[in-house]
Coordinates of C-alpha atoms in Angstrom, one line a residue:
X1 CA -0.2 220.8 329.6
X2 CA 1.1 222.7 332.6
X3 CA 1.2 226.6 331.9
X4 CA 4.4 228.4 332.2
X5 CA 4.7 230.8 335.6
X6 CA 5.8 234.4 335.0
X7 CA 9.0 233.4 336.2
X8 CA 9.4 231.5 333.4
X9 CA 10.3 231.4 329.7
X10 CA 7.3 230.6 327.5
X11 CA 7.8 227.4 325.4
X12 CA 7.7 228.7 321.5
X13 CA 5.7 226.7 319.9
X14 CA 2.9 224.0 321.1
X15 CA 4.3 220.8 319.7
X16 CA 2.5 218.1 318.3
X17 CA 2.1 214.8 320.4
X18 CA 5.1 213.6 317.4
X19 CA 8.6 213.5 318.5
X20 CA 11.1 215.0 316.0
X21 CA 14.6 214.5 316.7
X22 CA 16.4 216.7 314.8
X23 CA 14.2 219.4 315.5
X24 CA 14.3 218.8 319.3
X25 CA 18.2 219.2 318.6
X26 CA 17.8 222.5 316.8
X27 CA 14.7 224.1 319.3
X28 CA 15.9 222.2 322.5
X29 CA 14.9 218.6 324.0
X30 CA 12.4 218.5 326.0
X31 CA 12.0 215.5 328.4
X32 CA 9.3 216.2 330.8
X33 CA 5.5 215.3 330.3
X34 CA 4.1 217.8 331.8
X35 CA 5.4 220.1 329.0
X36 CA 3.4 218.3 326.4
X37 CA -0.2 218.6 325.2
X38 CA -2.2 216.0 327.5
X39 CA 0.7 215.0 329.4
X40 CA 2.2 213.5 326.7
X41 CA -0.3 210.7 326.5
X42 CA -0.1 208.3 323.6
X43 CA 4.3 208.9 324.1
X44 CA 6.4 206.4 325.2
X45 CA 8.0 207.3 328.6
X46 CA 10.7 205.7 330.9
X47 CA 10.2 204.3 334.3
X48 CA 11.6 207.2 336.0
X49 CA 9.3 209.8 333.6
X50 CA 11.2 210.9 331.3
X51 CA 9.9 211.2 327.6
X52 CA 11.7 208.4 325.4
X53 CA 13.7 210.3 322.6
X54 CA 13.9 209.2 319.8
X55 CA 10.4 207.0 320.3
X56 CA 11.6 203.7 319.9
X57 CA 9.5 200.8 317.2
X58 CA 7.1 198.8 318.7
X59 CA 9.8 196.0 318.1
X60 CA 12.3 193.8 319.7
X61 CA 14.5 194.2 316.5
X62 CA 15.1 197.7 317.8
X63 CA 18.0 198.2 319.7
X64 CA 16.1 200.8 322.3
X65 CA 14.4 198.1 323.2
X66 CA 17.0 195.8 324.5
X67 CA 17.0 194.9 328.0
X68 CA 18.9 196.6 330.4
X69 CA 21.6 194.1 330.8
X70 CA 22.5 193.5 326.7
X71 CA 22.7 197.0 326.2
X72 CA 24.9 197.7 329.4
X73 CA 27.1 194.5 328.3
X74 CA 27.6 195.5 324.7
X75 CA 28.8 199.2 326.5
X76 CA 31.0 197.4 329.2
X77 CA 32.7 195.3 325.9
X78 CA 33.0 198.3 323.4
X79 CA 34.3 200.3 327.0
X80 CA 36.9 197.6 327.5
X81 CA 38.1 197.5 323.3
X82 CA 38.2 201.5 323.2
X83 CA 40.5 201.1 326.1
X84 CA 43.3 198.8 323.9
X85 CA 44.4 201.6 321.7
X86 CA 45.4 203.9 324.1
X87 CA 46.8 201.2 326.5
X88 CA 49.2 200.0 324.2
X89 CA 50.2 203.5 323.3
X90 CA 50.8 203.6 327.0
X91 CA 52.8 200.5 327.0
X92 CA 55.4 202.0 324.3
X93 CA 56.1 205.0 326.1
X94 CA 57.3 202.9 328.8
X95 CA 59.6 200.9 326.5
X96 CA 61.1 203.5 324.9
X97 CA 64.5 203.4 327.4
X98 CA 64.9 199.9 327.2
X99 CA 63.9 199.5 323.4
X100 CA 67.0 202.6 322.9
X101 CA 69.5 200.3 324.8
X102 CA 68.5 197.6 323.0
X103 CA 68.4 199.1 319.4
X104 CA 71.4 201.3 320.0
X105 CA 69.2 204.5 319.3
X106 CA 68.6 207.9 321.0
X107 CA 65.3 207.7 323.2
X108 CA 64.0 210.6 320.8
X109 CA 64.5 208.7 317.7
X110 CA 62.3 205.7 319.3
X111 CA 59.7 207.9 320.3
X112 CA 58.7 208.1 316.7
X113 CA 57.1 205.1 316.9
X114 CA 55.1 206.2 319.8
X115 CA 54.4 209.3 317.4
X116 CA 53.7 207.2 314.2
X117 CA 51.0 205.2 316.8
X118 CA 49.0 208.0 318.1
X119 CA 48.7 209.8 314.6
X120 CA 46.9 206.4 313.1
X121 CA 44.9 205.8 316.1
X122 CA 43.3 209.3 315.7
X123 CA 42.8 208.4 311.7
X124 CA 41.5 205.2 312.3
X125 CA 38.0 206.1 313.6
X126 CA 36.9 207.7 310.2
X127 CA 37.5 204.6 308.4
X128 CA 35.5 202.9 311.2
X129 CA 32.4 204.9 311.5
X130 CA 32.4 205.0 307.7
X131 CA 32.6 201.1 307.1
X132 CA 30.3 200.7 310.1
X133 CA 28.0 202.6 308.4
X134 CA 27.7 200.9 305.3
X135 CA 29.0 197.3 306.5
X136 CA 27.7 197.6 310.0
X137 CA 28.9 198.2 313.6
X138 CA 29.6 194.4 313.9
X139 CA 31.7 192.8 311.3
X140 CA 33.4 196.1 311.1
X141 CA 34.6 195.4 314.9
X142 CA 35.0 192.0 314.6
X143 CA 37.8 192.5 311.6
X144 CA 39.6 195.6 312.8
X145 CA 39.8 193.7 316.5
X146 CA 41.5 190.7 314.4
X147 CA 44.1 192.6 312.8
X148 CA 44.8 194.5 315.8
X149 CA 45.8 190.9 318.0
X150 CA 47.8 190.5 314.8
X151 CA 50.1 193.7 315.0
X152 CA 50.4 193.3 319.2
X153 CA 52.1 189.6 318.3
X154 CA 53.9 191.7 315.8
X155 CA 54.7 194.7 318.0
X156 CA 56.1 192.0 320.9
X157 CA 58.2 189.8 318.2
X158 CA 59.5 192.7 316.5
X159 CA 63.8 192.0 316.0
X160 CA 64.8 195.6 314.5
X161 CA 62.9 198.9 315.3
X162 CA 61.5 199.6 311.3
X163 CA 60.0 196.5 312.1
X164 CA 58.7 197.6 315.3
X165 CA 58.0 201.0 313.7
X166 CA 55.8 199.7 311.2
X167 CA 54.0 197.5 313.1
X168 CA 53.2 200.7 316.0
X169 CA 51.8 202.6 312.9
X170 CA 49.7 199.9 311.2
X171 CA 48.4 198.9 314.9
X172 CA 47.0 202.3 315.7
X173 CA 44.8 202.4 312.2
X174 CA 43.3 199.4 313.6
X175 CA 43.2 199.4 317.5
X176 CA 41.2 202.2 318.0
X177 CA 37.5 200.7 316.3
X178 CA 35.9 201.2 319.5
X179 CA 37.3 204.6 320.5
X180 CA 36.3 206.0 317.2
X181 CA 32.8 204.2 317.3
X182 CA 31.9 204.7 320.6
X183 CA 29.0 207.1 320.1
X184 CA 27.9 205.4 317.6
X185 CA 26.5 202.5 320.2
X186 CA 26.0 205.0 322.6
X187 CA 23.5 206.8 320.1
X188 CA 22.0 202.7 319.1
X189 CA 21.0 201.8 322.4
X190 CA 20.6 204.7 324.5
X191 CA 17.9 207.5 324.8
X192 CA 18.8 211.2 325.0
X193 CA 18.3 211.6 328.9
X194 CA 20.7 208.8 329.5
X195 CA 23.4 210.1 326.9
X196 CA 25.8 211.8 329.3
X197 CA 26.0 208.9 332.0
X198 CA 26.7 205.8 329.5
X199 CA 29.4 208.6 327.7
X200 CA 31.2 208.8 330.9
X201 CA 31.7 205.3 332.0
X202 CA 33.0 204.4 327.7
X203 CA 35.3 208.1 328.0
X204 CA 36.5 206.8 331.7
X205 CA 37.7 203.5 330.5
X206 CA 39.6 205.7 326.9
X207 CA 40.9 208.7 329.3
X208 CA 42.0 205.8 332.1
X209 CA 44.0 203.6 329.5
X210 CA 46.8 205.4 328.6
X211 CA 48.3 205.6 332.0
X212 CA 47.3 202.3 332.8
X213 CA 49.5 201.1 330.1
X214 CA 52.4 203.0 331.8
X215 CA 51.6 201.6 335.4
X216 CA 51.6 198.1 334.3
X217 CA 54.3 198.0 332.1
X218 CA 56.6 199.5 334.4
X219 CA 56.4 196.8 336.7
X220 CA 57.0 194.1 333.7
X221 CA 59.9 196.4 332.8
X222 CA 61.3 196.1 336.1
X223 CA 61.2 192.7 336.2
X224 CA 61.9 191.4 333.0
X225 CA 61.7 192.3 328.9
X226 CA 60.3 195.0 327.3
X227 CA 58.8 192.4 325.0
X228 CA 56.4 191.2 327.7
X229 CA 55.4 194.3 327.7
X230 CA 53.4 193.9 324.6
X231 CA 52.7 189.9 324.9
X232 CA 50.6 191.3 327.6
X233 CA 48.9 193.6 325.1
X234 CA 48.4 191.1 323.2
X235 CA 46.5 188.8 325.6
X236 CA 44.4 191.8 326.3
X237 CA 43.4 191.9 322.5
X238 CA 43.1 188.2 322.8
X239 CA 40.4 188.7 324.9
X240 CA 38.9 191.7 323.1
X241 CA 38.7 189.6 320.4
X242 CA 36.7 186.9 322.0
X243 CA 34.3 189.3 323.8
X244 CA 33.5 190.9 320.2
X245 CA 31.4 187.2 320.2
X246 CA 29.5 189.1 322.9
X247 CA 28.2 191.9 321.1
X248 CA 25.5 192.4 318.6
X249 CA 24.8 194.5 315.3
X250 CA 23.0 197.8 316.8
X251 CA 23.0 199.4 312.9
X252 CA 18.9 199.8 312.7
X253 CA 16.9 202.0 309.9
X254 CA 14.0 202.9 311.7
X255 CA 12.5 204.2 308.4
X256 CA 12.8 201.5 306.7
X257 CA 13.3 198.4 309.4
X258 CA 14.6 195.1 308.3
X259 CA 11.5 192.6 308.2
X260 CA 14.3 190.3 310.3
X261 CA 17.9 190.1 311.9
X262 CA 19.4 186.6 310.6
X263 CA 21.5 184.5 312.3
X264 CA 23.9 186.0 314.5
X265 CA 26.7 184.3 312.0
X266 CA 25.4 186.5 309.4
X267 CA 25.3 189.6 311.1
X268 CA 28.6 188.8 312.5
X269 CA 30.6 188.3 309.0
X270 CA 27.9 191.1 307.3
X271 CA 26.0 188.6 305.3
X272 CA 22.9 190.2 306.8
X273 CA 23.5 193.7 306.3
X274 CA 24.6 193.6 302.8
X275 CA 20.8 192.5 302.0
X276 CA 20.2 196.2 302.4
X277 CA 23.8 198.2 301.0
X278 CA 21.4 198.8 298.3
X279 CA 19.7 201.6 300.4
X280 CA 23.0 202.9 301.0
X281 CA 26.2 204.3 299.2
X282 CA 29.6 203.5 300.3
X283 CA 30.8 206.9 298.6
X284 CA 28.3 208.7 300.7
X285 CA 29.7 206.6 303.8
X286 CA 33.0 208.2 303.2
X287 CA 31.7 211.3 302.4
X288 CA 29.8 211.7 306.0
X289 CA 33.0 212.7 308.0
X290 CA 33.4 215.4 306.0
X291 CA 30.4 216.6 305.7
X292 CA 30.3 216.3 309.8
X293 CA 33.5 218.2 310.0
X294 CA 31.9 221.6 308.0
X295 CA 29.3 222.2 311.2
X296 CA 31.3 225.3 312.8
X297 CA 30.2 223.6 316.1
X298 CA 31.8 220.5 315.6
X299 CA 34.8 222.3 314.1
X300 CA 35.2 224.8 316.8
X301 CA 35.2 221.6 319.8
X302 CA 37.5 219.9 318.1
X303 CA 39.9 222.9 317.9
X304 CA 39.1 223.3 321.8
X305 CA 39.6 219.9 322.5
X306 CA 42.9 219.6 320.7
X307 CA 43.9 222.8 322.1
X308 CA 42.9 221.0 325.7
X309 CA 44.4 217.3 325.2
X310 CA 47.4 217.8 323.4
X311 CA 49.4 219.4 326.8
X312 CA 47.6 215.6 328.6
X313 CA 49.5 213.9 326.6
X314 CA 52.5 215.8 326.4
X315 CA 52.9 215.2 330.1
X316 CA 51.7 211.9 330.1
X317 CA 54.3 210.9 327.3
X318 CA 57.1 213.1 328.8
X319 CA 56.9 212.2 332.4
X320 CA 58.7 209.1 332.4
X321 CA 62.0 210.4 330.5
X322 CA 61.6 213.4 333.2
X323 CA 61.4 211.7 336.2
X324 CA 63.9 209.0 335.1
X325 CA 66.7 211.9 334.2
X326 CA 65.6 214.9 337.0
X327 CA 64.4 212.6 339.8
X328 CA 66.5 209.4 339.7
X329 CA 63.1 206.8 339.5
X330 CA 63.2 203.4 338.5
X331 CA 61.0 201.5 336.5
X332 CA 59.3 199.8 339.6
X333 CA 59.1 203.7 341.5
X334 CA 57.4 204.8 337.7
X335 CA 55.0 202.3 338.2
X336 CA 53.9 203.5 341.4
X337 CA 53.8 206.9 340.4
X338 CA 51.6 206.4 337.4
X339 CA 48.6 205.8 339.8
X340 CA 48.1 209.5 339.7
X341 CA 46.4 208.8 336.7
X342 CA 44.0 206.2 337.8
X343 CA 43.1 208.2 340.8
X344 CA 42.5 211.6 338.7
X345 CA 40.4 209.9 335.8
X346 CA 38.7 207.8 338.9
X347 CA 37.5 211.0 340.3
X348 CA 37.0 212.8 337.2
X349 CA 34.7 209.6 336.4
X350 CA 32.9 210.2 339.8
X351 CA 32.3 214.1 339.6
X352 CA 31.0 214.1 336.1
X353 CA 28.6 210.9 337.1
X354 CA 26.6 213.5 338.8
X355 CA 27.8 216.9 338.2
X356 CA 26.8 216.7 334.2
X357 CA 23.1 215.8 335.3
X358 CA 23.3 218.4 337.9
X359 CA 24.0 220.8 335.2
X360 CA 21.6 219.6 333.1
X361 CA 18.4 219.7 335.5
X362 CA 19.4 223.1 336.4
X363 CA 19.5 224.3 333.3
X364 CA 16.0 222.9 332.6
X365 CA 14.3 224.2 335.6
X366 CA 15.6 227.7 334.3
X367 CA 14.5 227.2 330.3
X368 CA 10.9 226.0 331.0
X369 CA 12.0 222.1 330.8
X370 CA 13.7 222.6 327.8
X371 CA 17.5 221.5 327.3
X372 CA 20.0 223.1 324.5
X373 CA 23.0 221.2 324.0
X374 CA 25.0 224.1 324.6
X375 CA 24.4 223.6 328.5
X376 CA 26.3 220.5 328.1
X377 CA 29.3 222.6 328.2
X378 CA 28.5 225.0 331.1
X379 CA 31.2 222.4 333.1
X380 CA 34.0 223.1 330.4
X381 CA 34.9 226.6 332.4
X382 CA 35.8 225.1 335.8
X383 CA 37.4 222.4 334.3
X384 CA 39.3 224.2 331.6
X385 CA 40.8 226.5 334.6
X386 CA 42.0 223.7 336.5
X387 CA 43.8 221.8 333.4
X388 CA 45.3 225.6 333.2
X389 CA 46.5 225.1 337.0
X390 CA 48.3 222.0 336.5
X391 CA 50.1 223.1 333.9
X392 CA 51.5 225.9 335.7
X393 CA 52.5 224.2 338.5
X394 CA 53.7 221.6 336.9
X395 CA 56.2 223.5 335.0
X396 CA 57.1 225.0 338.0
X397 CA 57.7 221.4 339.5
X398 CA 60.0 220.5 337.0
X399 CA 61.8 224.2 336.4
X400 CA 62.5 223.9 340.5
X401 CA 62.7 220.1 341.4
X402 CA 60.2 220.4 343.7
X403 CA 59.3 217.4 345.4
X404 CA 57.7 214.7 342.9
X405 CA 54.4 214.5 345.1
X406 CA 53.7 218.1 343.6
X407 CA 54.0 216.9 340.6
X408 CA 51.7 213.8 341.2
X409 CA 49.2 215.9 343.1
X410 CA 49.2 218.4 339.8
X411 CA 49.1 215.7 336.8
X412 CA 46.1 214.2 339.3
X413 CA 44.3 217.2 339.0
X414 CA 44.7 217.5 335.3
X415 CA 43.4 213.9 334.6
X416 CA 40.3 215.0 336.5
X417 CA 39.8 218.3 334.1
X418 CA 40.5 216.4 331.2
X419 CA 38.2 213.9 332.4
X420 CA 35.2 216.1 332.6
X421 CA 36.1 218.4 329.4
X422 CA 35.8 214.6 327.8
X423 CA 32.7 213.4 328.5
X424 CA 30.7 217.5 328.0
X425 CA 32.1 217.6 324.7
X426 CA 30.9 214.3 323.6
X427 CA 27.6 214.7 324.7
X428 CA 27.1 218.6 323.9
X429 CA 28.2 217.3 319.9
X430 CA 25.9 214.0 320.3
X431 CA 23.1 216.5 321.2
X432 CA 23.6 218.9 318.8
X433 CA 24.0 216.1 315.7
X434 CA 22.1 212.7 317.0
X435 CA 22.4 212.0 313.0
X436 CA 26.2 211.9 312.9
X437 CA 26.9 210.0 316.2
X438 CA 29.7 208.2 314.5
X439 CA 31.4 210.7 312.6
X440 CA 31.6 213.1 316.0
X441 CA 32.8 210.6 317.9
X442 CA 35.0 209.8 315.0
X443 CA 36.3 213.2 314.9
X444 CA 36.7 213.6 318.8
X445 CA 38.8 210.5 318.5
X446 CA 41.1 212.4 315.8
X447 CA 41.6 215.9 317.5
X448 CA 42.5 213.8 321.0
X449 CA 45.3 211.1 319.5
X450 CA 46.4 213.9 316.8
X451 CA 46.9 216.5 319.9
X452 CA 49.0 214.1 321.3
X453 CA 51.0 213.0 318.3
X454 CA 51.6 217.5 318.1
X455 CA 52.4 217.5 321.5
X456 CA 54.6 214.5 321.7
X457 CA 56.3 215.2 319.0
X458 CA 57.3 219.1 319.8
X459 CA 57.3 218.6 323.6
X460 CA 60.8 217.4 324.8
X461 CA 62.7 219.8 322.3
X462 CA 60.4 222.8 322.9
X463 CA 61.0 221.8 327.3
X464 CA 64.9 221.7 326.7
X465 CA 64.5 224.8 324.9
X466 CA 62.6 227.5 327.1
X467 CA 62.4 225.7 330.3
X468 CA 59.5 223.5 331.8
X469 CA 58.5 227.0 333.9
X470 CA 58.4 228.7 330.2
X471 CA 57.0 225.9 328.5
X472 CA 54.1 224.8 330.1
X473 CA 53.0 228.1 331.2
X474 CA 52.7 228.9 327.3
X475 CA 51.0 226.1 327.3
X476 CA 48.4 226.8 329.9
X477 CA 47.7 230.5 328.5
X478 CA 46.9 228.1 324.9
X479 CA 44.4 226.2 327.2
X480 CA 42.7 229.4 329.1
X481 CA 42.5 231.3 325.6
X482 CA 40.3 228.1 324.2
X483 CA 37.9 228.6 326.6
X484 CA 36.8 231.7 324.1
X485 CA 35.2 228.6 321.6
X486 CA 33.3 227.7 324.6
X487 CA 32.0 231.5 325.0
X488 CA 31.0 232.0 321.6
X489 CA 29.8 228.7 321.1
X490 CA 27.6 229.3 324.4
X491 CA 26.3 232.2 322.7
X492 CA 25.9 231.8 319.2
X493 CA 25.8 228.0 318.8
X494 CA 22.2 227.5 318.5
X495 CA 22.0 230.3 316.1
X496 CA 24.8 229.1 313.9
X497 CA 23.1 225.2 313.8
X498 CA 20.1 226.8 312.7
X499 CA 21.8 228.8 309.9
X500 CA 23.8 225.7 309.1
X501 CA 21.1 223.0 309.5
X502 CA 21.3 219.4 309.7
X503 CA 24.2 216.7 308.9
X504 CA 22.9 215.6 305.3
X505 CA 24.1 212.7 304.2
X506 CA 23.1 211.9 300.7
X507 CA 19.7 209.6 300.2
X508 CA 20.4 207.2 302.9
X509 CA 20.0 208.1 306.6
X510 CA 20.1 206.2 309.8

């Protein structure tokens, strides 16, 4: 084992040639060989030379050994289905001027339904990662991707808005499977060194959809129904749906492995996994969100992050009623103007594809090889100031009528901090609790659509009342004073995990 230089941090304690992962999540990871007794000889290690963590089976049944291309296909698939939920979302805000006209109703009173929408999508993940965990990641998929094609059809054929109403609300508990799940494959397939770059391309496609919606749908708008607005969401789920065909169960005990898999029918409908429920409890499957949500760490990102997203989607679902009424556009000009938010999540994608890395390997030179998961959030501060920028000049923007490319620049420049926030906190709460994959991502899926469904709901009203000047400057100072969880997190996180200790979840663990 290579000696540490005086220059360096001396390595606590000599491990063992064993590779524990919740302890390497309490005392650090540690990916090079060269920090382990004989080079780590007799540990499995990944073409590029990194130390494989957790140490996958000496079995094709485990999913860390799937080839390269299933396991990128299955994250390309669950990539594309966490995208529906917030597309559709998207979709409605665009439909809320024609659907008033239509429905003879106040463009506020509509917007409950885009509301109602975003406050199920953000429940709907802790029923997922719970039945996933007890039914397994596939039929769970498969069922909540059915009903979800069925409330698009419903959402599109809709004759009165209560109908339309309920069928927003009862959509978002069951279009969001793969935005709630998403670490949860992520954790399946992947090793630790190759957590952050498989986060970003699943948390581009999520932070990307809901102003895709927008963009499309304002060019159906322009050129015909509303209603095509969601038949088009509904081919999209459509082919969801088929592509769920294209996954495969990654739900794998390593403790106890399953002597096989079945036929892919069986693991698709859950015939195969309910051979072994009797090793788990679906009372303690319910019970692990909770318990994931008592970890101060997991609490305290969640506050940050809503604190973060909710004034993203206040924009987002705002902007369209504000450039309509202050700026004159039309549905075709809204169209255009909503590629500010491809372009700001396309560049937020491309900086964090190498800046999270970056951050990582430094920190790692500087801690004798080892890597907390606090670093994972050293890119939060330089984000978290330029979300505070936009707002401020976009309040400004709006308060002044300055000319609309301001405003595109600004809301560009938001997407890319809210773009980078996105993918650090995933991966700094995946490090910190690789037992509860689900339930954080679960959770991270909550405090995002439930920001929204705060901000959406208070935004217009509390605009009209102090100004947008007023208004989003409040709102910024909210954003600059979160970074103070980051702080404390930064410096007392790995002591409070310690004190706290691990996610426990009853008798049965993954």
């Amino acid at each position: 084992m290579n000696t540490s230089t005086s220059l360096e941090k001396p390595i606590p304690d000599l491990r063992s040639i064993e590779i524990h992962e919740e302890r390497e999540a309490l005392e650090g990871y540690i990916v090079d060989p060269s920090r382990y007794p004989n080079h780590a000889a007799g540990l499995k290690t990944s073409n590029d030379g990194f130390v494989l963590i957790p140490q996958p089976l000496d079995s094709s049944q485990d999913p860390l050994n799937w080839s390269f291309r299933k396991k990128w296909a299955i994250v390309a698939i669950i990539a594309y289905i966490a995208a529906l939920a917030d597309y559709t979302g998207g979709t409605a805000i665009i439909t809320i001027i024609p659907q008033s006209i239509e429905w003879h109703l106040t463009q506020a009173a509509v917007q409950r339904a885009v509301v109602g929408n975003l406050f199920t999508i953000g429940a709907c993940g802790l029923f997922v990662v719970a039945l996933a965990n007890f039914f397994g990641r596939l039929p769970v998929t498969f069922f909540f991707q059915t009903v979800m094609v069925g409330t698009c059809v419903w959402s599109a054929a809709a004759t009165s808005f209560d109908s339309y109403l309920a069928a927003r609300i009862i959509n978002g508990f069951f279009c969001s499977v793969g935005q709630g799940g998403a670490l949860m494959w992520v954790k399946d397939l992947f090793f630790f060194h190759e957590h952050p770059r498989v986060i970003n391309y699943i948390e581009f496609s999520i932070i990307l959809s809901p102003y895709l919606g927008p963009l499309i749908t304002s060019f159906i708008v322009s050129g015909t129904t509303w209603r095509w607005g969601f038949w088009v969401c509904t081919i999209l789920a459509c082919i969801g749906w088929f592509l769920v065909f294209f996954l495969d169960e990654t739900l794998f005990d390593r403790d106890n492995p399953p002597a096989q898999r079945g036929s892919y029918i069986s693991r698709l409908v859950g015939v195969q996994q309910a051979k072994s429920w009797r090793q788990r409890s679906l009372l303690q499957a319910f019970g692990r969100p909770l318990i994931a949500v008592t970890k101060l760490p997991v609490l305290l990102i969640l506050v940050y992050y809503f604190l973060n997203f909710a004034w993203v989607i206040g924009v987002n679902t705002t902007i369209a009623i504000w450039l309509t009424n202050l700026y004159g556009f039309s549905a075709r000009g809204l169209g255009y103007f909503y590629f500010f938010g491809v372009i700001g999540v396309l560049l937020g994608w491309l900086a964090g594809h190498f800046l999270h890395d970056m951050v990582g390997r430094f920190y790692t030179r500087r801690h004798s090889g080892r890597l907390d998961p606090e670093a994972r959030l050293i890119i939060t501060y330089p984000a978290t100031l330029i979300l505070c920028l936009s707002l401020i000049i976009l309040g400004f923007s709006f308060q002044r009528q300055w000319h609309y490319m301001v405003i595109a620049v600004f809301a560009t420049t938001q997407c890319f901090g809210v773009m980078v926030v996105t993918t650090a906190i995933n991966a700094y709460l995946l490090d910190c609790y690789p037992e509860g994959s689900g339930e954080v991502s679960a959770w991270i899926t909550a405090s995002r659509n439930w920001a929204g469904f705060m901000a959406t709901y208070v935004q217009i009203e509390w605009v009209e009342r102090l100004g947008p000047a007023r208004a989003l400057g409040i709102q910024a100072a909210i954003t600059f004073a979160s970074l103070s969880l980051v702080v404390f997190l930064q410096l007392y996180g790995k002591r409070i995990r310690r004190w706290q200790g691990r996610m426990v979840f009853g008798a049965w663990k993954k």
